[in-house]
Amino acid sequence: MRVSWSVSLVAVLLGSVALPMAGRAQVTPADYARGLGLGERYRGLVQHMPDVPQWIEGTEKFVYRRTVTGGHEFVLVDAETLTRTPAFDHARLAAELSKQMQGAGKTAVTAETLPFDKPHFDAALTTLEFERERLLWHCDLQRYACTHQPMPPAPAVADDDEGYDQTPPAVNGPEHHMISPDGKWEARIENFNVEVRAVDAKPDAAPLLRSTDGSEGNYYAFDTLVWSPDSRHLAAYRIRPGYRRVVHYVESSPVDQLEPKQAAMVYPKPGDVLPLFQPVLFSIEQKSELPVENALFPNPYEMGPIAWWKDGRGFTFEYNQRGHQVYRVIEVAADTGKARTLIEETSATMVNYPPLARSQFDHGKTFRQDLGDGRQIVWASERDGWEHLYLYDGKTGAVVRQITRGAWVVRAVDRIDEAAGAIYFEASGMNPGEDPYYVHGYKIQLDGSGLTPLTPLPADHTLSYSPDGKFFVDTYSRVDLAPVMELRRAVDASLALAVDAADDRALRAAGWRPPEPFHAPGRDGKTEIWGVIYCPANLDPGKKYPVVEDIYGGPQGSFVPKSFTARAETLTELGFVVVQIDGMGTNNRSRAFHDVAWRNLKDGGFADRILWHKAAAEKYPWYDTSRVGVFGTSAGGQNALAALLFHPEFYQAAVANSGSHDNRMDKIWWNEQWMGWPVGPWYAENSNVDNAWRLKGKLLLVMGEMDKNVDPSTTLQVVDRLIKANKDFDLLVVPGGGHGSGGAYGQRKMMDFFVYNLLHQMTPDWNAMPSASPAIETAKQTK
């Protein structure tokens, strides 16, 4: 009765809080403790969970680490003999390292807690090296004797942090020099200009060649100097620096002094003037510069490294035009300095320019591999609406053929066997009826024939090939299938050895349950939108549960888990259903699916997400879409607030941590990629700051005052607009906190927020409890 009276009194006073639902128990500190303690509760309960394999160069052997009781062990697999043994004597190595570490005042280690995860082995597996706390360790695995030596000092970090400015610095003086491949010439920068001297020249001798157009404001960058393989030419970039925007910080509560500290970092933002790179070619024989016209690269966002052809006939670089709608591979002829376009990629929206990589969460779409010293080039493109591979004639720049095609996407290129004319790659979306994000391995010929699946089991696969390409390790899993590691032969994908299989029985016995995959048609009525549902461990199908969406809609990846993890959502212990969804605008599907985000980050895939929620509610009567909350960090923080600003008819409460709430205020590289250049009115249309007046529902903003990822002023500008619009909201500022800060306290505040606003219950009186972190202490006591 006390709980009902308290809540009804608050409802009378605030006019916005409903009575607790009949039959729902009051949330207690013990519930919080279980939620906050889930990670610790499940830690170490999966046995034989394999890490990424490490092939030993020059051999058919690999080493991998796997979980065991109390820690990890390292296993050696020989693909030729199909044997599997301990990689070394763990107990002897632990004893030797403990002796050495205790002598240095460090903590002893055990056979299961060796202080490395990816050591380097020699080909004979007789030595092992690793780095630890600025020490380089060398261990003889025959005598089990270890030595260590200090590593070179880490580069000093200036108070004015260079931050996101990747411009090569101006470096002058003879201490920085580069010797030509034939050993005859030395190139260096003097007074911002290139100088070339004979290696055996006297110090006061005149240089063989010296540029005259370099200056402090338009300097030659030493880090970009590249000799041709035949030593006949030298190329470099001359750089005109861009605008040096600096973001300033005040650390209110430093740990080493009473008074606040000031800091700053270089932080270019959308629309800022960028450095201008100009490639310059020098002929050693002619002792002169060969002009390179910039008509093909007039407005660079980025210029890639200069790369010479092996025969010295010229060099190439990749040009990413400002706005990310033109991307070119440009070749410069060594004898004339004439530039031409080898490959051109254009888009009416955006070229996703970062490299194609086997990462679900963060990758781009560019891939290039030169065959036969550039006589042919394998290139990746989305020009037909899907990420596929193309073969180019490196002499004419013409497309020879499209190698892969279909309504599916290439996710990575593992290796190209030039002699056999075969490409080994990874792709997703090829198998009907399967989760389109599951990655599989494939082989195809350069002529586009012979497409062969290598990993048929429906799961998310990661492949690792032996140095000679004869074998590959296939590690696969799903959210409900613990990882399995197999060794297969590349020629026909036949199973050579069942290497390992993780055992999750103890994890399940402890109460863990995997999230449930769920999919439903999106806004177009046909494209399937995929997500997962985390349910309370003691879910009662006869009750109704509020739903909280863990959101991240950044276009650089997809974020719904596809592979196995023991991760759990803390809110499920308080009686919430938690979901993750990949709506349109995220990566790893078709180009049209991805393009939804272009100049439109406020979209956030919400039209798809809301339909997904409603479809889930139709299937599961306990799924309550009348009480839906959302939380996210960074781009997810932007999404979380946008849910209330643009879709308040569906979302009632949001926690936005470190949100990039205005894309004009955030770092240039992430925001111009999706929002374009120049900065146009669509930036304001997508801004949570400019749309803060729309706020409906309950909002908790979280920010760290020292966030070096998203300018913390962005959140404060939202606060300013909310105050001016007379809106109610909650704010948590974390002193000294960085990106995504808050820690256990922030997690508990988020739990409180949803308990109060979605469960409509009073939260525990934390101030009346003896511990500063009651839920954490309770979790430790009840573990």
Short mmCIF file of N, CA, C and O in Angstrom, two decimals, residues 417-509:
data_model
loop_
_atom_site.label_atom_id
_atom_site.label_comp_id
_atom_site.label_asym_id
_atom_site.label_seq_id
_atom_site.Cartn_x
_atom_site.Cartn_y
_atom_site.Cartn_z
N ASP A 417 44.42 -15.49 -55.95
CA ASP A 417 45.44 -16.41 -56.47
C ASP A 417 45.63 -16.06 -57.94
O ASP A 417 44.86 -16.51 -58.80
N GLU A 418 46.64 -15.25 -58.24
CA GLU A 418 46.85 -14.80 -59.61
C GLU A 418 47.16 -15.96 -60.54
O GLU A 418 46.70 -16.01 -61.69
N ALA A 419 47.97 -16.91 -60.06
CA ALA A 419 48.37 -18.03 -60.90
C ALA A 419 47.17 -18.86 -61.31
O ALA A 419 47.05 -19.31 -62.46
N ALA A 420 46.25 -19.08 -60.38
CA ALA A 420 45.06 -19.89 -60.67
C ALA A 420 43.91 -19.05 -61.18
O ALA A 420 42.87 -19.60 -61.58
N GLY A 421 44.08 -17.74 -61.16
CA GLY A 421 43.01 -16.85 -61.61
C GLY A 421 41.76 -16.95 -60.77
O GLY A 421 40.64 -16.92 -61.29
N ALA A 422 41.94 -17.05 -59.43
CA ALA A 422 40.80 -17.25 -58.53
C ALA A 422 40.79 -16.20 -57.43
O ALA A 422 41.83 -15.75 -56.96
N ILE A 423 39.58 -15.82 -57.04
CA ILE A 423 39.38 -14.87 -55.95
C ILE A 423 38.64 -15.59 -54.83
O ILE A 423 37.61 -16.24 -55.06
N TYR A 424 39.15 -15.48 -53.62
CA TYR A 424 38.50 -16.01 -52.43
C TYR A 424 37.93 -14.81 -51.67
O TYR A 424 38.68 -13.91 -51.27
N PHE A 425 36.62 -14.80 -51.49
CA PHE A 425 35.99 -13.62 -50.90
C PHE A 425 34.89 -14.05 -49.94
O PHE A 425 34.52 -15.23 -49.85
N GLU A 426 34.37 -13.07 -49.21
CA GLU A 426 33.27 -13.29 -48.29
C GLU A 426 32.10 -12.41 -48.72
O GLU A 426 32.29 -11.30 -49.21
N ALA A 427 30.89 -12.93 -48.54
CA ALA A 427 29.70 -12.22 -49.00
C ALA A 427 28.52 -12.59 -48.11
O ALA A 427 28.54 -13.59 -47.39
N SER A 428 27.48 -11.77 -48.18
CA SER A 428 26.26 -12.05 -47.43
C SER A 428 25.05 -11.77 -48.30
O SER A 428 25.12 -10.99 -49.25
N GLY A 429 23.94 -12.45 -47.96
CA GLY A 429 22.68 -12.23 -48.66
C GLY A 429 22.46 -13.12 -49.86
O GLY A 429 21.47 -12.93 -50.59
N MET A 430 23.33 -14.11 -50.08
CA MET A 430 23.21 -14.94 -51.27
C MET A 430 22.22 -16.09 -51.09
O MET A 430 21.65 -16.58 -52.07
N ASN A 431 22.02 -16.52 -49.84
CA ASN A 431 21.22 -17.72 -49.60
C ASN A 431 19.77 -17.37 -49.27
O ASN A 431 19.50 -16.75 -48.24
N PRO A 432 18.81 -17.77 -50.10
CA PRO A 432 17.40 -17.47 -49.83
C PRO A 432 16.95 -18.07 -48.50
O PRO A 432 17.36 -19.17 -48.12
N GLY A 433 16.12 -17.32 -47.79
CA GLY A 433 15.57 -17.81 -46.54
C GLY A 433 16.50 -17.70 -45.35
O GLY A 433 16.14 -18.09 -44.24
N GLU A 434 17.69 -17.16 -45.56
CA GLU A 434 18.68 -17.03 -44.48
C GLU A 434 18.82 -15.56 -44.09
O GLU A 434 18.53 -14.67 -44.88
N ASP A 435 19.25 -15.34 -42.86
CA ASP A 435 19.55 -13.98 -42.43
C ASP A 435 20.52 -13.35 -43.44
O ASP A 435 21.63 -13.86 -43.65
N PRO A 436 20.13 -12.25 -44.09
CA PRO A 436 20.98 -11.69 -45.16
C PRO A 436 22.28 -11.08 -44.67
O PRO A 436 23.11 -10.67 -45.50
N TYR A 437 22.46 -11.00 -43.37
CA TYR A 437 23.72 -10.46 -42.83
C TYR A 437 24.74 -11.55 -42.55
O TYR A 437 25.90 -11.24 -42.29
N TYR A 438 24.35 -12.82 -42.57
CA TYR A 438 25.30 -13.89 -42.33
C TYR A 438 26.37 -13.88 -43.42
O TYR A 438 26.06 -13.89 -44.62
N VAL A 439 27.62 -13.89 -43.02
CA VAL A 439 28.73 -13.86 -43.97
C VAL A 439 29.19 -15.29 -44.25
O VAL A 439 29.35 -16.10 -43.33
N HIS A 440 29.39 -15.60 -45.53
CA HIS A 440 29.90 -16.89 -45.97
C HIS A 440 31.14 -16.69 -46.83
O HIS A 440 31.36 -15.62 -47.38
N GLY A 441 31.93 -17.75 -46.97
CA GLY A 441 33.09 -17.74 -47.84
C GLY A 441 32.75 -18.30 -49.21
O GLY A 441 31.94 -19.24 -49.34
N TYR A 442 33.39 -17.73 -50.25
CA TYR A 442 33.16 -18.17 -51.63
C TYR A 442 34.47 -18.11 -52.42
O TYR A 442 35.42 -17.42 -52.05
N LYS A 443 34.44 -18.83 -53.53
CA LYS A 443 35.54 -18.75 -54.51
C LYS A 443 34.94 -18.52 -55.88
O LYS A 443 33.87 -19.05 -56.21
N ILE A 444 35.60 -17.71 -56.70
CA ILE A 444 35.15 -17.46 -58.06
C ILE A 444 36.37 -17.19 -58.93
O ILE A 444 37.41 -16.71 -58.45
N GLN A 445 36.28 -17.53 -60.21
CA GLN A 445 37.38 -17.26 -61.14
C GLN A 445 37.34 -15.80 -61.58
O GLN A 445 36.29 -15.15 -61.56
N LEU A 446 38.48 -15.29 -62.01
CA LEU A 446 38.55 -13.91 -62.48
C LEU A 446 37.67 -13.67 -63.69
O LEU A 446 37.27 -12.52 -63.95
N ASP A 447 37.34 -14.74 -64.42
CA ASP A 447 36.47 -14.56 -65.58
C ASP A 447 35.00 -14.61 -65.21
O ASP A 447 34.12 -14.56 -66.08
N GLY A 448 34.70 -14.69 -63.89
CA GLY A 448 33.33 -14.69 -63.42
C GLY A 448 32.68 -16.05 -63.36
O GLY A 448 31.51 -16.16 -62.97
N SER A 449 33.40 -17.09 -63.71
CA SER A 449 32.84 -18.44 -63.68
C SER A 449 33.20 -19.15 -62.39
O SER A 449 34.07 -18.72 -61.63
N GLY A 450 32.52 -20.27 -62.16
CA GLY A 450 32.90 -21.15 -61.07
C GLY A 450 32.63 -20.63 -59.67
O GLY A 450 33.40 -20.91 -58.75
N LEU A 451 31.54 -19.89 -59.48
CA LEU A 451 31.19 -19.43 -58.14
C LEU A 451 30.93 -20.64 -57.25
O LEU A 451 30.05 -21.45 -57.52
N THR A 452 31.71 -20.76 -56.17
CA THR A 452 31.65 -21.94 -55.31
C THR A 452 31.51 -21.53 -53.86
O THR A 452 32.35 -20.80 -53.33
N PRO A 453 30.44 -21.99 -53.17
CA PRO A 453 30.34 -21.72 -51.73
C PRO A 453 31.32 -22.57 -50.95
O PRO A 453 31.52 -23.75 -51.26
N LEU A 454 31.93 -21.99 -49.93
CA LEU A 454 32.92 -22.69 -49.11
C LEU A 454 32.42 -22.99 -47.71
O LEU A 454 33.00 -23.83 -47.02
N THR A 455 31.36 -22.32 -47.29
CA THR A 455 30.88 -22.45 -45.90
C THR A 455 29.36 -22.54 -45.90
O THR A 455 28.69 -21.57 -45.60
N PRO A 456 28.81 -23.70 -46.21
CA PRO A 456 27.37 -23.79 -46.43
C PRO A 456 26.50 -23.69 -45.18
O PRO A 456 25.32 -23.33 -45.29
N LEU A 457 27.03 -23.98 -43.99
CA LEU A 457 26.19 -24.00 -42.81
C LEU A 457 25.60 -22.61 -42.54
O LEU A 457 26.32 -21.62 -42.57
N PRO A 458 24.29 -22.50 -42.27
CA PRO A 458 23.69 -21.19 -41.99
C PRO A 458 24.17 -20.61 -40.67
O PRO A 458 23.70 -20.99 -39.60
N ALA A 459 25.12 -19.71 -40.74
CA ALA A 459 25.72 -19.07 -39.58
C ALA A 459 26.56 -17.92 -40.08
O ALA A 459 26.70 -17.70 -41.29
N ASP A 460 27.13 -17.17 -39.17
CA ASP A 460 28.02 -16.06 -39.51
C ASP A 460 29.45 -16.57 -39.47
O ASP A 460 29.94 -16.99 -38.42
N HIS A 461 30.14 -16.54 -40.62
CA HIS A 461 31.46 -17.17 -40.76
C HIS A 461 32.56 -16.13 -40.86
O HIS A 461 32.40 -15.08 -41.49
N THR A 462 33.70 -16.45 -40.26
CA THR A 462 34.92 -15.65 -40.42
C THR A 462 36.02 -16.59 -40.90
O THR A 462 36.26 -17.64 -40.28
N LEU A 463 36.69 -16.23 -42.00
CA LEU A 463 37.68 -17.11 -42.61
C LEU A 463 39.07 -16.53 -42.44
O LEU A 463 39.27 -15.32 -42.52
N SER A 464 40.05 -17.42 -42.25
CA SER A 464 41.45 -17.02 -42.15
C SER A 464 42.29 -18.02 -42.94
O SER A 464 42.31 -19.22 -42.61
N TYR A 465 42.98 -17.54 -43.98
CA TYR A 465 43.72 -18.40 -44.89
C TYR A 465 45.17 -18.58 -44.48
O TYR A 465 45.80 -17.64 -43.96
N SER A 466 45.71 -19.75 -44.75
CA SER A 466 47.13 -20.01 -44.51
C SER A 466 47.96 -19.14 -45.45
O SER A 466 47.47 -18.69 -46.50
N PRO A 467 49.23 -18.89 -45.12
CA PRO A 467 50.04 -18.01 -45.97
C PRO A 467 50.12 -18.44 -47.43
O PRO A 467 50.17 -17.59 -48.32
N ASP A 468 50.10 -19.74 -47.70
CA ASP A 468 50.17 -20.20 -49.09
C ASP A 468 48.78 -20.42 -49.70
O ASP A 468 48.66 -20.80 -50.87
N GLY A 469 47.73 -20.22 -48.90
CA GLY A 469 46.38 -20.32 -49.42
C GLY A 469 45.84 -21.73 -49.55
O GLY A 469 44.73 -21.92 -50.07
N LYS A 470 46.55 -22.74 -49.08
CA LYS A 470 46.08 -24.12 -49.22
C LYS A 470 44.95 -24.46 -48.25
O LYS A 470 44.11 -25.31 -48.53
N PHE A 471 44.95 -23.81 -47.09
CA PHE A 471 43.97 -24.10 -46.05
C PHE A 471 43.29 -22.81 -45.60
O PHE A 471 43.83 -21.72 -45.79
N PHE A 472 42.14 -22.96 -44.99
CA PHE A 472 41.55 -21.84 -44.28
C PHE A 472 40.88 -22.34 -43.00
O PHE A 472 40.40 -23.48 -42.93
N VAL A 473 40.90 -21.47 -42.01
CA VAL A 473 40.19 -21.74 -40.77
C VAL A 473 38.84 -21.04 -40.86
O VAL A 473 38.77 -19.84 -41.14
N ASP A 474 37.80 -21.80 -40.64
CA ASP A 474 36.43 -21.27 -40.66
C ASP A 474 35.91 -21.28 -39.22
O ASP A 474 35.74 -22.35 -38.63
N THR A 475 35.69 -20.10 -38.67
CA THR A 475 35.09 -19.97 -37.34
C THR A 475 33.69 -19.40 -37.51
O THR A 475 33.53 -18.31 -38.06
N TYR A 476 32.70 -20.16 -37.08
CA TYR A 476 31.33 -19.72 -37.31
C TYR A 476 30.49 -19.83 -36.05
O TYR A 476 30.78 -20.63 -35.14
N SER A 477 29.47 -19.00 -35.99
CA SER A 477 28.57 -19.01 -34.85
C SER A 477 27.29 -18.25 -35.22
O SER A 477 27.20 -17.65 -36.29
N ARG A 478 26.32 -18.29 -34.33
CA ARG A 478 25.12 -17.46 -34.39
C ARG A 478 24.86 -16.96 -32.98
O ARG A 478 25.52 -17.37 -32.02
N VAL A 479 23.88 -16.10 -32.83
CA VAL A 479 23.59 -15.62 -31.48
C VAL A 479 23.16 -16.77 -30.57
O VAL A 479 23.31 -16.69 -29.35
N ASP A 480 22.64 -17.85 -31.17
CA ASP A 480 22.21 -19.01 -30.38
C ASP A 480 23.11 -20.23 -30.58
O ASP A 480 22.77 -21.34 -30.15
N LEU A 481 24.25 -20.07 -31.23
CA LEU A 481 25.18 -21.16 -31.49
C LEU A 481 26.58 -20.72 -31.10
O LEU A 481 27.14 -19.80 -31.71
N ALA A 482 27.15 -21.37 -30.10
CA ALA A 482 28.51 -21.03 -29.66
C ALA A 482 29.50 -21.34 -30.77
O ALA A 482 29.28 -22.23 -31.60
N PRO A 483 30.64 -20.62 -30.82
CA PRO A 483 31.55 -20.74 -31.95
C PRO A 483 32.10 -22.15 -32.17
O PRO A 483 32.41 -22.88 -31.23
N VAL A 484 32.22 -22.48 -33.46
CA VAL A 484 32.84 -23.72 -33.90
C VAL A 484 34.00 -23.35 -34.82
O VAL A 484 33.86 -22.47 -35.68
N MET A 485 35.14 -23.99 -34.61
CA MET A 485 36.32 -23.71 -35.44
C MET A 485 36.68 -24.97 -36.23
O MET A 485 36.86 -26.04 -35.64
N GLU A 486 36.80 -24.81 -37.55
CA GLU A 486 37.15 -25.93 -38.42
C GLU A 486 38.29 -25.54 -39.35
O GLU A 486 38.39 -24.39 -39.78
N LEU A 487 39.11 -26.53 -39.69
CA LEU A 487 40.17 -26.35 -40.68
C LEU A 487 39.71 -27.01 -41.97
O LEU A 487 39.33 -28.19 -41.98
N ARG A 488 39.72 -26.25 -43.06
CA ARG A 488 39.26 -26.77 -44.35
C ARG A 488 40.31 -26.55 -45.43
O ARG A 488 41.14 -25.64 -45.34
N ARG A 489 40.23 -27.38 -46.47
CA ARG A 489 41.12 -27.27 -47.61
C ARG A 489 40.52 -26.28 -48.61
O ARG A 489 39.34 -26.38 -48.97
N ALA A 490 41.33 -25.34 -49.06
CA ALA A 490 40.81 -24.28 -49.92
C ALA A 490 40.41 -24.80 -51.29
O ALA A 490 39.50 -24.25 -51.92
N VAL A 491 41.05 -25.84 -51.78
CA VAL A 491 40.79 -26.32 -53.15
C VAL A 491 39.35 -26.77 -53.33
O VAL A 491 38.75 -26.56 -54.38
N ASP A 492 38.78 -27.41 -52.28
CA ASP A 492 37.42 -27.92 -52.42
C ASP A 492 36.56 -27.71 -51.17
O ASP A 492 35.43 -28.20 -51.10
N ALA A 493 37.08 -26.96 -50.20
CA ALA A 493 36.37 -26.66 -48.95
C ALA A 493 36.09 -27.90 -48.12
O ALA A 493 35.26 -27.86 -47.20
N SER A 494 36.76 -29.01 -48.39
CA SER A 494 36.54 -30.22 -47.61
C SER A 494 37.10 -30.05 -46.20
O SER A 494 38.08 -29.33 -45.98
N LEU A 495 36.46 -30.72 -45.25
CA LEU A 495 36.87 -30.62 -43.85
C LEU A 495 38.17 -31.38 -43.63
O LEU A 495 38.26 -32.58 -43.90
N ALA A 496 39.18 -30.68 -43.14
CA ALA A 496 40.46 -31.33 -42.81
C ALA A 496 40.51 -31.72 -41.34
O ALA A 496 41.01 -32.79 -40.99
N LEU A 497 40.00 -30.83 -40.46
CA LEU A 497 40.07 -31.09 -39.03
C LEU A 497 39.01 -30.28 -38.30
O LEU A 497 38.87 -29.09 -38.55
N ALA A 498 38.26 -30.96 -37.43
CA ALA A 498 37.36 -30.25 -36.52
C ALA A 498 38.23 -29.75 -35.37
O ALA A 498 38.64 -30.51 -34.50
N VAL A 499 38.52 -28.45 -35.37
CA VAL A 499 39.53 -27.91 -34.46
C VAL A 499 38.98 -27.73 -33.05
O VAL A 499 39.58 -28.19 -32.07
N ASP A 500 37.85 -27.06 -32.92
CA ASP A 500 37.35 -26.76 -31.58
C ASP A 500 35.87 -26.38 -31.65
O ASP A 500 35.35 -26.04 -32.72
N ALA A 501 35.22 -26.45 -30.50
CA ALA A 501 33.83 -26.03 -30.40
C ALA A 501 33.61 -25.51 -28.99
O ALA A 501 33.91 -26.19 -28.00
N ALA A 502 33.11 -24.29 -28.89
CA ALA A 502 32.86 -23.70 -27.58
C ALA A 502 31.70 -24.41 -26.89
O ALA A 502 30.77 -24.89 -27.53
N ASP A 503 31.78 -24.46 -25.57
CA ASP A 503 30.78 -25.13 -24.75
C ASP A 503 30.08 -24.07 -23.89
O ASP A 503 30.69 -23.50 -22.99
N ASP A 504 28.80 -23.84 -24.17
CA ASP A 504 28.07 -22.80 -23.44
C ASP A 504 27.07 -23.37 -22.43
O ASP A 504 26.18 -22.67 -21.97
N ARG A 505 27.22 -24.63 -22.06
CA ARG A 505 26.25 -25.25 -21.16
C ARG A 505 26.24 -24.57 -19.79
O ARG A 505 25.17 -24.34 -19.21
N ALA A 506 27.40 -24.24 -19.27
CA ALA A 506 27.44 -23.58 -17.95
C ALA A 506 26.80 -22.19 -18.03
O ALA A 506 26.15 -21.74 -17.09
N LEU A 507 26.98 -21.51 -19.15
CA LEU A 507 26.39 -20.19 -19.34
C LEU A 507 24.86 -20.29 -19.33
O LEU A 507 24.18 -19.52 -18.65
N ARG A 508 24.32 -21.25 -20.04
CA ARG A 508 22.87 -21.43 -20.08
C ARG A 508 22.34 -21.86 -18.72
O ARG A 508 21.26 -21.42 -18.30
N ALA A 509 23.11 -22.70 -18.03
CA ALA A 509 22.67 -23.16 -16.71
C ALA A 509 22.62 -22.01 -15.71
O ALA A 509 21.85 -22.05 -14.75
#
